[in-house]
Every structure is written in structure tokens, then in C-alpha cells.
Coordinates of C-alpha atoms and ligand atoms in Angstrom, one line a residue:
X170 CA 5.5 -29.4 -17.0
X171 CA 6.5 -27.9 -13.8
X172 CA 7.7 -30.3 -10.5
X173 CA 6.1 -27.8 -7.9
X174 CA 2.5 -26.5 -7.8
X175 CA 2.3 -23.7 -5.7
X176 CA -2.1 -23.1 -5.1
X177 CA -1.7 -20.1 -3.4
X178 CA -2.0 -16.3 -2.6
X179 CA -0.7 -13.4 -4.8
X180 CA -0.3 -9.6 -3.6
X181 CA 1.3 -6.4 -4.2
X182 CA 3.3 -5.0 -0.9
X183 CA 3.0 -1.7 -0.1
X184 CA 6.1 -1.1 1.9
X185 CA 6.9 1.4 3.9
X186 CA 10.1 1.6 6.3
X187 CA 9.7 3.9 9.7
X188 CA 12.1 4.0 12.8
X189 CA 9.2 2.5 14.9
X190 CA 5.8 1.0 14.6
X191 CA 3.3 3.4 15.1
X192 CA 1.1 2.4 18.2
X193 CA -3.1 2.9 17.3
X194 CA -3.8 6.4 17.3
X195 CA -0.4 7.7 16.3
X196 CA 1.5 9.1 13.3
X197 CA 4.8 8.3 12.6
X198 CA 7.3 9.8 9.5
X199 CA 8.3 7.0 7.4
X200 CA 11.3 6.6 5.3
X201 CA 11.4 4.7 2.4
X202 CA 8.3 3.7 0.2
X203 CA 8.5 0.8 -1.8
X204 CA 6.3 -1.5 -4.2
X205 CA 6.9 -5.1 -4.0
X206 CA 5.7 -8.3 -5.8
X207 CA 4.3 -10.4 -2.7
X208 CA 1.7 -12.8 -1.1
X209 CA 3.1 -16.2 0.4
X210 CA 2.0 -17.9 -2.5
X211 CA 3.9 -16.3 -4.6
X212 CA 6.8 -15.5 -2.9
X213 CA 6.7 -19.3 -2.6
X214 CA 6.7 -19.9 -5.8
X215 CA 9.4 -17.0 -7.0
X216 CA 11.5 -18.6 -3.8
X217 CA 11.9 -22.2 -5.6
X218 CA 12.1 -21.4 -9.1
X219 CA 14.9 -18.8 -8.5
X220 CA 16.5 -22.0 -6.6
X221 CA 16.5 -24.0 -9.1
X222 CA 12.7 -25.9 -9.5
X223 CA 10.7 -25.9 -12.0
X224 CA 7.1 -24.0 -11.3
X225 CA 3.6 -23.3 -11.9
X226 CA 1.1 -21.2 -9.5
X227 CA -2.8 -21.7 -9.5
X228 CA -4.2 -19.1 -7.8
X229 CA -6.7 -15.5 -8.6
X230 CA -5.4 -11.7 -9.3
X231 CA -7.7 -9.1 -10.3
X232 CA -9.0 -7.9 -13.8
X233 CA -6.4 -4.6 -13.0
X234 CA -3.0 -2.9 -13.8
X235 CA -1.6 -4.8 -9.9
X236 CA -3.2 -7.7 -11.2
X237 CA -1.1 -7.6 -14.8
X238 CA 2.4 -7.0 -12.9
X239 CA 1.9 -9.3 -10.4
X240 CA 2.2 -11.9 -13.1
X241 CA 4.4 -10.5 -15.7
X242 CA 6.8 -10.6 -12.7
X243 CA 6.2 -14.1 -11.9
X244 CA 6.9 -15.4 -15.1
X245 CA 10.1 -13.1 -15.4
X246 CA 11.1 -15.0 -12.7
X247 CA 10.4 -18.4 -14.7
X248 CA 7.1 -19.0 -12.8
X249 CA 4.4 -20.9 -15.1
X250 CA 1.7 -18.5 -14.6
X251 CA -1.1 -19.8 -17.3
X252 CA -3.4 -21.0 -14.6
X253 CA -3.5 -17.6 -12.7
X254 CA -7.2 -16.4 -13.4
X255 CA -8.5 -12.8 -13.4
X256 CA -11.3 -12.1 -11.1
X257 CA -13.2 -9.7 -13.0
X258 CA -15.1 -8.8 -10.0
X259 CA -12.3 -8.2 -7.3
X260 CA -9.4 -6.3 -6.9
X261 CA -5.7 -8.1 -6.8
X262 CA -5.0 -8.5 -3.4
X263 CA -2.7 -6.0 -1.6
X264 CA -0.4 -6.0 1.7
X265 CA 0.1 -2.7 3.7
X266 CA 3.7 -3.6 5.3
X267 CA 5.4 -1.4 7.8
X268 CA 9.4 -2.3 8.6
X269 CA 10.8 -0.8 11.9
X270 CA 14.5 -0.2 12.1
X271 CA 14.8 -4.0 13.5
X272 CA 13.7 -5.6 10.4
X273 CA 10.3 -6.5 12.2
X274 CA 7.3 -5.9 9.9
X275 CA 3.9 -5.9 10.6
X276 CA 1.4 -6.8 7.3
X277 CA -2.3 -6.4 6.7
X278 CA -3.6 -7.8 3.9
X279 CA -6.8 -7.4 1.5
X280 CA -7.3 -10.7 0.3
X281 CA -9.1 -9.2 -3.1
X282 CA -9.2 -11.9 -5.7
X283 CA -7.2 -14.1 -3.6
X284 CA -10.5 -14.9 -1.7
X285 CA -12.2 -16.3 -4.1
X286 CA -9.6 -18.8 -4.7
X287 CA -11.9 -21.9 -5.4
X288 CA -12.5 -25.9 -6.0
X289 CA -13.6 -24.9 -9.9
X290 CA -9.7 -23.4 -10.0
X291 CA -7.9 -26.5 -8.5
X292 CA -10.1 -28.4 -10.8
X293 CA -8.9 -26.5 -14.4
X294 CA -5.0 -27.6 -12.8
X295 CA -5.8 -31.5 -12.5
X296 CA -3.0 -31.5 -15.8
X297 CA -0.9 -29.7 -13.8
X298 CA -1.2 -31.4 -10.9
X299 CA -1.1 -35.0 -12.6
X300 CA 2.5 -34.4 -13.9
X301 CA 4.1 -32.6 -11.2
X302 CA 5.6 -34.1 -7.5
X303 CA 4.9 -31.3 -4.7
X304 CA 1.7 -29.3 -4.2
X305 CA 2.9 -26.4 -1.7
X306 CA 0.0 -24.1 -0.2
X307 CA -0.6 -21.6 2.6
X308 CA -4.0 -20.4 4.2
X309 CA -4.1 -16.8 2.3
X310 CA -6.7 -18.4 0.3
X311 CA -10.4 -19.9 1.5
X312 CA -9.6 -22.7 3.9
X313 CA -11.9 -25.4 1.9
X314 CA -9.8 -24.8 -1.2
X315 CA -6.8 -26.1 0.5
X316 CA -8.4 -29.4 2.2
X317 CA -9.7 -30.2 -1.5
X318 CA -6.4 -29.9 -2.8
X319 CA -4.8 -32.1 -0.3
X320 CA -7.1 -34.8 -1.6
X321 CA -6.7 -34.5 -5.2
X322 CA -3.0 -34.4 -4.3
X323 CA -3.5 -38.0 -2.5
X324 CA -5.2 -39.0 -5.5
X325 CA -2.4 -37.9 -8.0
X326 CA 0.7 -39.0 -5.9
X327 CA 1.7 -35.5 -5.2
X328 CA 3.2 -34.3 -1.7
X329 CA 1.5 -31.5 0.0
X330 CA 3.9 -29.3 1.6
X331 CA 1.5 -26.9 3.9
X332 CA 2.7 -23.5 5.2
X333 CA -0.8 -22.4 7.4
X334 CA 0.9 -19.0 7.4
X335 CA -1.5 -17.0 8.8
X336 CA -2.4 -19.8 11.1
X337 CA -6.0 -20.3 12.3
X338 CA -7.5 -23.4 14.1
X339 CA -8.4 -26.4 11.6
X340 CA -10.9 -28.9 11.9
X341 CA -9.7 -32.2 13.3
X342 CA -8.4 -34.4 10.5
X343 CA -7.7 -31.5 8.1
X344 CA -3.7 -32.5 7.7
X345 CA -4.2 -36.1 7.0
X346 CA -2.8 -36.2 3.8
X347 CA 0.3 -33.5 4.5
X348 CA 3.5 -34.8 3.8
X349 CA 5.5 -31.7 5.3
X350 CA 4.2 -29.1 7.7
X351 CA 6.1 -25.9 7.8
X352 CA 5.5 -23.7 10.8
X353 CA 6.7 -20.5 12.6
X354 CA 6.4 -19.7 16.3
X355 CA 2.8 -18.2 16.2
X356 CA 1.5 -21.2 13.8
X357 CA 2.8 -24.0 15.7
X358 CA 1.1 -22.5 18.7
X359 CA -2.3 -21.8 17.1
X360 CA -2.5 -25.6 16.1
X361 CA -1.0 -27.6 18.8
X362 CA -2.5 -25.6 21.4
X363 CA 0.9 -24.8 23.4
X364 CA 3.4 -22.0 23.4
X365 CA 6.2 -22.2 21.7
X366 CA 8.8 -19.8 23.1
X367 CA 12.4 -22.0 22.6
X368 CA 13.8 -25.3 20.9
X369 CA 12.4 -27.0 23.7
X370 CA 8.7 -25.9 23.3
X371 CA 8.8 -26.2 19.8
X372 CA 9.9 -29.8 19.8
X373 CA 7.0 -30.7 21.9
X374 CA 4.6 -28.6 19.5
X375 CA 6.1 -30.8 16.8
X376 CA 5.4 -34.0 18.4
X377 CA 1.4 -32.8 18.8
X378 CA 1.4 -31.8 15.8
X379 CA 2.8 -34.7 13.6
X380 CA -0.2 -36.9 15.3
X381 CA -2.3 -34.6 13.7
X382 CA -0.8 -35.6 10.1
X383 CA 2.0 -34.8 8.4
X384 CA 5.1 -37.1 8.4
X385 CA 7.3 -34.2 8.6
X386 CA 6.6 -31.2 11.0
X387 CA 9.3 -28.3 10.9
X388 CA 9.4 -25.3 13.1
X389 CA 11.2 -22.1 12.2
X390 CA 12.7 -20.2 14.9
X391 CA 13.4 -17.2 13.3
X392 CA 16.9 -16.3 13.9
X393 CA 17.1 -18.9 16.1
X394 CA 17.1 -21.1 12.8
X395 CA 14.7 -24.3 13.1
X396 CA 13.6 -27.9 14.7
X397 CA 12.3 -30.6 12.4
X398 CA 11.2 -33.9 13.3
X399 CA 10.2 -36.5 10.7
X400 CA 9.9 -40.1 10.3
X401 CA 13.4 -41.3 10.9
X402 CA 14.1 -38.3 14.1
X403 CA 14.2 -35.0 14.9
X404 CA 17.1 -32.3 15.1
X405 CA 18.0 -28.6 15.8
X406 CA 19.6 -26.5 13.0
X407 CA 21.1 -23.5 13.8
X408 CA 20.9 -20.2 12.2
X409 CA 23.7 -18.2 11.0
X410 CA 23.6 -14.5 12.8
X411 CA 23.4 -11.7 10.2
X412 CA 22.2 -8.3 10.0
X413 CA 18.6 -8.4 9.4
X414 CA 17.6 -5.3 7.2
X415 CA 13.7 -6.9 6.9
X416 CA 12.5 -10.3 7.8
X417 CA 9.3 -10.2 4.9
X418 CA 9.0 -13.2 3.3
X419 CA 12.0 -14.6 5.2
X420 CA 9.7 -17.8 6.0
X421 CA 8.2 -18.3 2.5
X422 CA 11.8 -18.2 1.4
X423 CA 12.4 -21.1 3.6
X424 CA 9.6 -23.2 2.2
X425 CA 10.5 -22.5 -1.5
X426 CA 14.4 -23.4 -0.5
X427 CA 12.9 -26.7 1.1
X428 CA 10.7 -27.7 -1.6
X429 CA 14.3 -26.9 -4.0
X430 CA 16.3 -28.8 -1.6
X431 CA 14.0 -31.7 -2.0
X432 CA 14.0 -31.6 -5.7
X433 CA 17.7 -32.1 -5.6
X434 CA 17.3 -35.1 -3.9
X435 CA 19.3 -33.9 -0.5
X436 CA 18.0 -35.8 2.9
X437 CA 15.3 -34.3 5.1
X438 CA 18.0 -32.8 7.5
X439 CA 20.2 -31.1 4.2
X440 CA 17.4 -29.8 2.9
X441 CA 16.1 -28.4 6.2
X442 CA 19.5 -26.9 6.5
X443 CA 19.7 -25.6 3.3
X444 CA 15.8 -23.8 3.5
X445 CA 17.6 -22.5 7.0
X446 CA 20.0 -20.4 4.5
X447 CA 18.0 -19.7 2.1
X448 CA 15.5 -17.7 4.3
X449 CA 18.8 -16.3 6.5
X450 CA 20.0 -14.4 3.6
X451 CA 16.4 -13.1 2.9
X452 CA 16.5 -11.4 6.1
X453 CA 19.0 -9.3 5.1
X454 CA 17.3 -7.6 1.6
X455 CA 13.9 -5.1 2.2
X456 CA 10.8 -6.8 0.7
X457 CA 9.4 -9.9 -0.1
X458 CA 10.3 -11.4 -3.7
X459 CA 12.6 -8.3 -3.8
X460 CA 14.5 -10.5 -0.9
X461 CA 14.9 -13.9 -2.1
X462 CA 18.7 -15.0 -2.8
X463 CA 20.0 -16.5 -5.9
X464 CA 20.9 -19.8 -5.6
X465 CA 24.9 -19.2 -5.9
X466 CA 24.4 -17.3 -3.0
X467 CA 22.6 -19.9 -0.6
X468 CA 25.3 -22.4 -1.6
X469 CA 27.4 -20.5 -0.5
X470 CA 26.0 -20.4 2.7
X471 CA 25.1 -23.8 2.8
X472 CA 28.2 -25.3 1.9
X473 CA 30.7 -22.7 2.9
X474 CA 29.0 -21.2 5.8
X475 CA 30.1 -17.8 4.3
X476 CA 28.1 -14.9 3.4
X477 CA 28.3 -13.8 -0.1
X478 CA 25.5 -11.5 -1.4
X479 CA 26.1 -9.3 -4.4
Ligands
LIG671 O1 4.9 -13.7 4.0 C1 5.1 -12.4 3.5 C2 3.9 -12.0 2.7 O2 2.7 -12.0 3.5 C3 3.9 -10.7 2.1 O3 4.6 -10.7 0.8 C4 2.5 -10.2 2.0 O4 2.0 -10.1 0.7 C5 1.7 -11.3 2.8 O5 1.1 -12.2 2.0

């Protein structure tokens, strides 16, 4: 029995580190080359069961060697993996990510098997589903896939935590149903249809966007930390500054602390707070599940304010 569901995406990253981005047309020397376990889903996942949840993933990998590690490394990391099929007929999906000397990345990804993500795959899950308390998605996999889930969510008692990461305009009445958005920047623009440059910006964002749905709607800043607003208020929550080596996964690190937080029964703003450290101290690892800090370490943070990472 797991308490989280994660239905969601699965890569490998292809990393590569460079001094700068190249610009189209140009050729850069790179440094570093790395292979990482990724996809939002789950780094999700890997995010809150290294925190301390209990999780399962539903989601697609190929019929190939990626596909294999992909989820012998989830379940080293304690991920229920049983209900992640192999798509015989597509590859497991892969990122290409390239990390400047800032710590900004820039990803393309081959969705592969992760695509195909379907209604048929949510359906073999109902047991899962039925025993667990939070259903936590992205939109790496087919956009239908994730609306159905919200339902059968509402129809189990689960709550959906949604992470539209990468955002694209939904159909009206598509969050009904979401208990917690979580946004960046970029997202909360896409949906609400505004720019969100500063705290200010993003609270308005949040106010559009909780009439769309969700009872919670939380905006990460990036370094800036994050806004949330929910039922009883809304509040800023600042960021510790640290050096950032690489800020991949820094955001699904966030939602997995969150969904943890939650689990341990700490109030909205705690947990908020605490998902704010958790994907702080992922900034400061390369990768993306390669990045995620144990949870001695975002205590630390969270209760101390200290850095601690070993
Ligand atoms: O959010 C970071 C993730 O986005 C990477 O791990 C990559 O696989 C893409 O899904």
C-alpha cells in the first residue's frame, strides 16, 4: 500500500554541463557528461519517498535496457514500481539537458513510451488508487490521461496534487477536482493568462487561477522561494540563498517535499515552507534524482535554517 500515487512521466537525462548555452547554429565544448534517472514523474516520486512517504508510480517505459534502469532505480529508492508497463513498441523516454555555468538548464525531451500513457493504465491502478491519499501528476504524459485521473481520484477520495509542468493551455473546467496546484513562473502564466514577473504578479496569477479549481494554488519563485494562497489565506515564503550548481528537478523536488510535508500532517504554510527547502538544497547537486536531499538534510534546513549537505 503506498499513500502517494505519482501517474506520471519517466526519462533518462542526458546531461551535459558547458560554460554557456549554445545559441542555434553554434558549437560549444562541454564539460562534464552525465547519465541521470529523470522525468517529472519520477523525480516526483523518488523526491517523496526519499522524504519519507510511502510510493507507487503508474506510468510507461520502454521494452529496452533505459527502460530496465529507469525502474531498478526507482525501486532502489523505495518506489513501488509494479504498475510501470513496458511499451513494447516505443522507446523509454529520454531528456537531452544542457547546464550553463549558472545552474540554468535547458531540456528537450522524447516523450517515447511516456506518450502513450493511457486510461487502460490508470484503470489496472484503481487498487492502488483506492487505498492511497494523494494522486500527484504532471503534463509529461497525454493531457486526457490526466483529466481521467482527476476523476477517478474524486471518486476514490484521493487529492490530486497537479504540477502542469510543461504548462500548456487547458480546457475550461479541466482543474475542478485539484486539490493543490503547483506552479512555476512560466506555468502560472500559460494558465492564468498574465505575467508573472515578482511576488506581486504571482499572487494575482494565483487568485485567477484558484477560480479555475484547485483549493490551493502555490507559485514557485525560483530562488526567490514561493507564494501560496489556499483556503484559509495566502503568504510569501522566502528562499534561502545558496550556491546553485544546477536547478534540474529543483521544482519536482518541491512537489514531492510538499506531498511529504503533508503526509506528516504539518499545516499548509509548514509544508509549503518545508517543499521551499527541499527544492533549495536541490539546486545545489547536478541532475535531477541525482539532486534530491535526504530528509536529515531538509530538516535541517527547515528547522534550523542551516545548510548541512554531506
Ligand atoms: O523537471 C526536470 C525533468 O524534466 C528532467 O528530469 C527531465 O527528464 C524532464 O522531464
Amino acid at each position: 500500500m503506498a499513500d502517494v500515487v505519482v501517474l506520471g512521466s519517466m526519462n533518462m537525462d542526458l546531461v551535459v554541463r558547458t560554460r554557456q548555452h549554445p545559441r542555434p547554429g553554434e558549437t560549444v565544448h562541454g564539460t562534464d557528461f552525465v547519465t541521470v534517472p529523470g522525468g517529472k514523474g519520477a523525480n516526483q516520486a523518488a523526491a517523496a519517498a526519499r522524504l519519507g512517504a510511502s510510493v507507487a508510480i503508474v506510468g510507461r517505459v520502454g521494452h529496452d535496457d533505459l527502460g530496465q534502469a529507469i525502474v531498478d532505480n526507482l525501486r532502489s529508492q523505495g518506489v513501488d514500481a509494479s504498475r510501470v508497463r513496458r511499451d513494447a513498441q516505443r522507446p523509454s523516454g529520454i531528456a537531452m539537458i544542457v547546464v550553463n555555468d549558472a545552474g540554468e538548464n535547458t531540456i528537450v525531451v522524447a516523450s517515447g513510451a511516456n506518450g502513450a500513457v493511457s486510461v487502460t493504465d490508470l484503470e489496472s491502478a484503481r487498487g492502488l488508487l483506492s487505498e492511497a491519499h494523494y494522486l500527484v501528476m504532471q503534463f509529461e504524459i497525454p493531457l486526457d490521461t490526466v483529466r481521467s485521473a482527476i476523476d477517478m481520484a474524486a471518486e476514490l477520495g484521493l487529492r490530486v496534487v497537479l504540477n502542469p509542468a510543461p504548462a500548456y493551455a487547458v480546457p475550461a473546467g479541466f482543474m475542478n477536482g485539484v486539490f493543490a496546484l503547483v506552479v512555476n513562473e512560466t506555468e502560472a502564466e500559460t494558465l492564468a493568462g498574465q505575467p508573472v514577473t515578482d511576488i506581486a504578479s504571482a499572487a494575482r496569477a494565483a487568485h485567477v487561477l484558484q477560480r479555475q479549481g484547485p483549493q490551493v494554488v502555490i507559485v514557485t519563485l525560483g530562488a526567490a522561494g514561493a507564494y501560496f494562497l489556499g483556503p484559509d489565506g495566502e503568504q510569501y515564503v522566502p528562499a534561502r540563498r545558496v550556491q546553485v550548481v544546477d536547478t534540474t528537478a529543483a521544482g519536482d523536488t518541491f512537489v514531492g517535499g510538499f506531498v511529504a510535508a503533508l503526509l506528516m500532517d504539518l499545516p499548509l504554510g509548514d509544508a509549503v515552507r518545508y517543499a521551499t527547502c527541499a527544492g533549495t538544497l536541490a539546486t545545489m547537486r547536478l541532475g535531477a534524482q541525482t539532486s534530491i536531499p535526504r530528509a536529515d538534510e531538509v530538516q535541517t534546513l527547515f528547522e534550523r535554517g542551516e545548510i548541512a549537505l554531506t
